[in-house]
C-alpha positions in Angstrom: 177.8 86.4 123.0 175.1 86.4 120.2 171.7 85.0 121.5 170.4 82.6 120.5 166.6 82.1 119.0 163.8 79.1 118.3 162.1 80.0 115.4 158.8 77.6 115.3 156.6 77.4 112.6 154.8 74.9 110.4 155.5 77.6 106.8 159.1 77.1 106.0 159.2 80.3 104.0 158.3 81.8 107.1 161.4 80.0 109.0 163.3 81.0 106.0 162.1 85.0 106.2 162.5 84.9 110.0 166.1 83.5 110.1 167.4 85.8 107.9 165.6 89.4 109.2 166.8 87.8 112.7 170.7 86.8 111.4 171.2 90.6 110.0 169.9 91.6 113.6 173.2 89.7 114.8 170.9 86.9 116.1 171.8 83.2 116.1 169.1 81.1 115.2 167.5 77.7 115.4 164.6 75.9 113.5 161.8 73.7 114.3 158.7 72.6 112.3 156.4 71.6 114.7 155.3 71.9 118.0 157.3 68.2 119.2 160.2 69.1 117.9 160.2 72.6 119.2 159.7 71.2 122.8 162.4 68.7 122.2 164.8 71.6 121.1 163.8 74.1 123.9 164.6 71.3 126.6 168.7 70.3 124.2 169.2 74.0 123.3 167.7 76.5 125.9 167.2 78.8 123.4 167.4 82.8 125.0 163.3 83.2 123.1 161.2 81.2 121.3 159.0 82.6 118.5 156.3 80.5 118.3 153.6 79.8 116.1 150.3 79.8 117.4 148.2 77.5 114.6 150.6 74.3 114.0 149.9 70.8 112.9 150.6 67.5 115.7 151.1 70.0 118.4 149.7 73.9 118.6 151.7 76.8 120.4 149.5 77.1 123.0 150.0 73.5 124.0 153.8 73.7 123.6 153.5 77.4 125.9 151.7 75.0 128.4 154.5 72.4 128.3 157.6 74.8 128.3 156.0 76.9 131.0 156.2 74.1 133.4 159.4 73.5 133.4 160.7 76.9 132.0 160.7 80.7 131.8 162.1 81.3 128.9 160.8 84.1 126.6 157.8 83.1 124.1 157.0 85.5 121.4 153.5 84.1 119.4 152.6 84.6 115.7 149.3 84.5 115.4 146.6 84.8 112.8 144.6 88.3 112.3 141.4 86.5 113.4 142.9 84.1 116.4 142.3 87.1 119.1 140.9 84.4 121.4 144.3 82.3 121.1 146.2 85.5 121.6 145.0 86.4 124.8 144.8 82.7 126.2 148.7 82.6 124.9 149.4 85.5 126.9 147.7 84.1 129.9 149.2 80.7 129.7 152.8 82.6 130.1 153.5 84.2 126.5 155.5 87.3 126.7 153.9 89.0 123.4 152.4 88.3 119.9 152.8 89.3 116.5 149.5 89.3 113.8 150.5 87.8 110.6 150.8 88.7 108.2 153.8 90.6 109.6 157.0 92.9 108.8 160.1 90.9 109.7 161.5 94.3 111.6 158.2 94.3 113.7 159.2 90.8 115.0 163.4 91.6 114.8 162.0 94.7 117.0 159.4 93.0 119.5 162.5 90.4 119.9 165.0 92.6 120.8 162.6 94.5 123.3 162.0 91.2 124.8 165.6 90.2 125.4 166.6 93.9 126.8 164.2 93.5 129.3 165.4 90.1 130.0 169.1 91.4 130.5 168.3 94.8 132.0 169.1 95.2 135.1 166.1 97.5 137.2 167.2 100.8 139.1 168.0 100.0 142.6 164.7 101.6 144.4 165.3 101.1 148.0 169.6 100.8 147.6 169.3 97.0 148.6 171.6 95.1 146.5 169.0 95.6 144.2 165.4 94.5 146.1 162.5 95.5 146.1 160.5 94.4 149.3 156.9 96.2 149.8 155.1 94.6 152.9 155.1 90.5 151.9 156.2 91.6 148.5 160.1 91.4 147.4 161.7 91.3 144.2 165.2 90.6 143.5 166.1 92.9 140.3 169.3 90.7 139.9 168.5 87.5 140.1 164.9 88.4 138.7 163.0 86.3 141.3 159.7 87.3 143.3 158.5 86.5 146.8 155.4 86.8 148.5 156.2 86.4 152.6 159.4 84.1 151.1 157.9 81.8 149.0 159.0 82.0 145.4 156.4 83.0 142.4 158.0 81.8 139.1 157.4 84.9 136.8 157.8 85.2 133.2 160.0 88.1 131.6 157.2 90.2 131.1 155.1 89.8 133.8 157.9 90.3 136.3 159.2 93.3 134.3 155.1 94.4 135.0 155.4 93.9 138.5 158.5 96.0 138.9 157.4 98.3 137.4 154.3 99.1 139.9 156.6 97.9 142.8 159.0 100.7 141.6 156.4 103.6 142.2 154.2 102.1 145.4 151.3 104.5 145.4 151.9 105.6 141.5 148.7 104.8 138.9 149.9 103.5 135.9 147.8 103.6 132.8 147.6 100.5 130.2 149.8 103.2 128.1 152.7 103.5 130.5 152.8 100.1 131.4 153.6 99.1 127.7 156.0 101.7 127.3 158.0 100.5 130.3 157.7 96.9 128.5 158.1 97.7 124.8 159.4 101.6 124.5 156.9 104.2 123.1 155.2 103.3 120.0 154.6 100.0 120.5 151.1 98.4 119.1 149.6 96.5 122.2 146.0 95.7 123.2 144.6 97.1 126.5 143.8 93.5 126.9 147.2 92.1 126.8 148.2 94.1 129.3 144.9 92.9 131.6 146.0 89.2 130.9 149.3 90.0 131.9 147.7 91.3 135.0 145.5 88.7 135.5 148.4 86.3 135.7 149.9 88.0 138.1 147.1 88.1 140.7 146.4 84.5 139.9 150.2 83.4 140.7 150.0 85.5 143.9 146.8 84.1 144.8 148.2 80.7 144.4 150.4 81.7 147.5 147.6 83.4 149.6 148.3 87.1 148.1 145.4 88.9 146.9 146.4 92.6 148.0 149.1 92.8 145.7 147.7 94.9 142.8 145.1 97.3 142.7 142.5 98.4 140.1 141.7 102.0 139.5 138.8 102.2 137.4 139.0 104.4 134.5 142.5 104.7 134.7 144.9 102.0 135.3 146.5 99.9 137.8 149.0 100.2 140.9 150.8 98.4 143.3 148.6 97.2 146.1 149.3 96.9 150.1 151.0 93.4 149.4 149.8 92.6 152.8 148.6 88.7 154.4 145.2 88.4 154.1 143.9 89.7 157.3 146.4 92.0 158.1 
């Protein structure tokens, strides 16, 4: 079935350039032009991503990232402004699962899009030949039902950060560069900031903190990050 995709944004001749680049892609699409409305849609519609508008009038997309992140994990794609670095990172960190820098080719965000949605409908190699777990220590994810645990207790996870996570889980022991990491999320190629990658990472350690984790990934100076001992604290 075609998925289906929020386009938000305040410009309606960006709407109008999105919905089309996205409809030859064999994408359905909807439309909001503002931030209320976009929430109102997300919680009718359950769109399969939201590309989402960082700089909007009544209601900004970081404050609708806040709002749909409580409630949902749905993928959020931002468009943002060349000189809104600040709000790129913070959208990351709220939940966001990428960003695009207007102005912007409509195949850049078509591509970004479909990256986003492979990831959400891939299904991870089976590491350990468990019905498709991981499980490291206190440290399980299921690669089906794309859920992670930390000693049982469930850590809501967006697309990208859990596709993140796996990614170290898969190789416990194996340093991953910034590089690598965003090849695993995007393919090669793929123009992302070191420091979307460390927000990404920060969200992760400050979800597993939230649960009493804080062995769960490691930094190696210099070079990147791996998969800590996901022990308790203590242990």
């Amino acid at each position: 079935m075609p998925r289906t995709i929020l386009v938000v944004d305040d410009d309606p001749h960006i709407r109008q350039l999105l919905v089309f680049a996205l409809g030859k892609a064999g994408l359905d699409t909807i439309e909001a032009g503002d931030g209320e409305e976009a929430v109102t849609l997300i919680g009718e519609r359950i769109p399969d991503l939201v590309i989402l508008d960082i700089n909007m009038p009544r209601m900004d997309g970081l404050e609708v990232c806040r709002r749909v992140r409580a409630t949902s994990g749905v993928p959020i794609l931002f468009l943002s402004s060349r000189d809104d670095e600040i709000d790129r990172v913070l959208g990351i960190e709220l939940g966001g699962d990428d960003y695009v820098v207007k102005p912007f080719s409509p195949r850049e965000v078509v591509a970004r899009t479909q990256a986003i949605l492979r990831r959400a409908a891939a299904k991870a190699p089976d590491v350990q030949g468990c019905g498709g777990r991981i499980a490291h220590n206190c440290l399980t994810l299921d690669l089906e039902g794309w859920r992670a645990l930390w000693d049982g207790q469930d850590v809501p996870l967006t697309v990208t950060e859990f596709t993140t996570l796996r990614t170290l889980a898969s190789w416990p022991g194996k340093v991953f560069g910034r590089d690598a990491i965003i090849d695993r999320l995007h393919g090669p190629g793929f123009a992302v900031t070191d420091r979307t990658i460390d927000s990404h990472i920060r969200n992760l350690r400050a979800k597993f903190a939230a649960v009493g984790a804080d062995t769960l990934i490691e930094t190696r100076p210099g070079i990147g990050y791996a998969l800590g001992s996901c022990e308790r604290s203590g242990s």
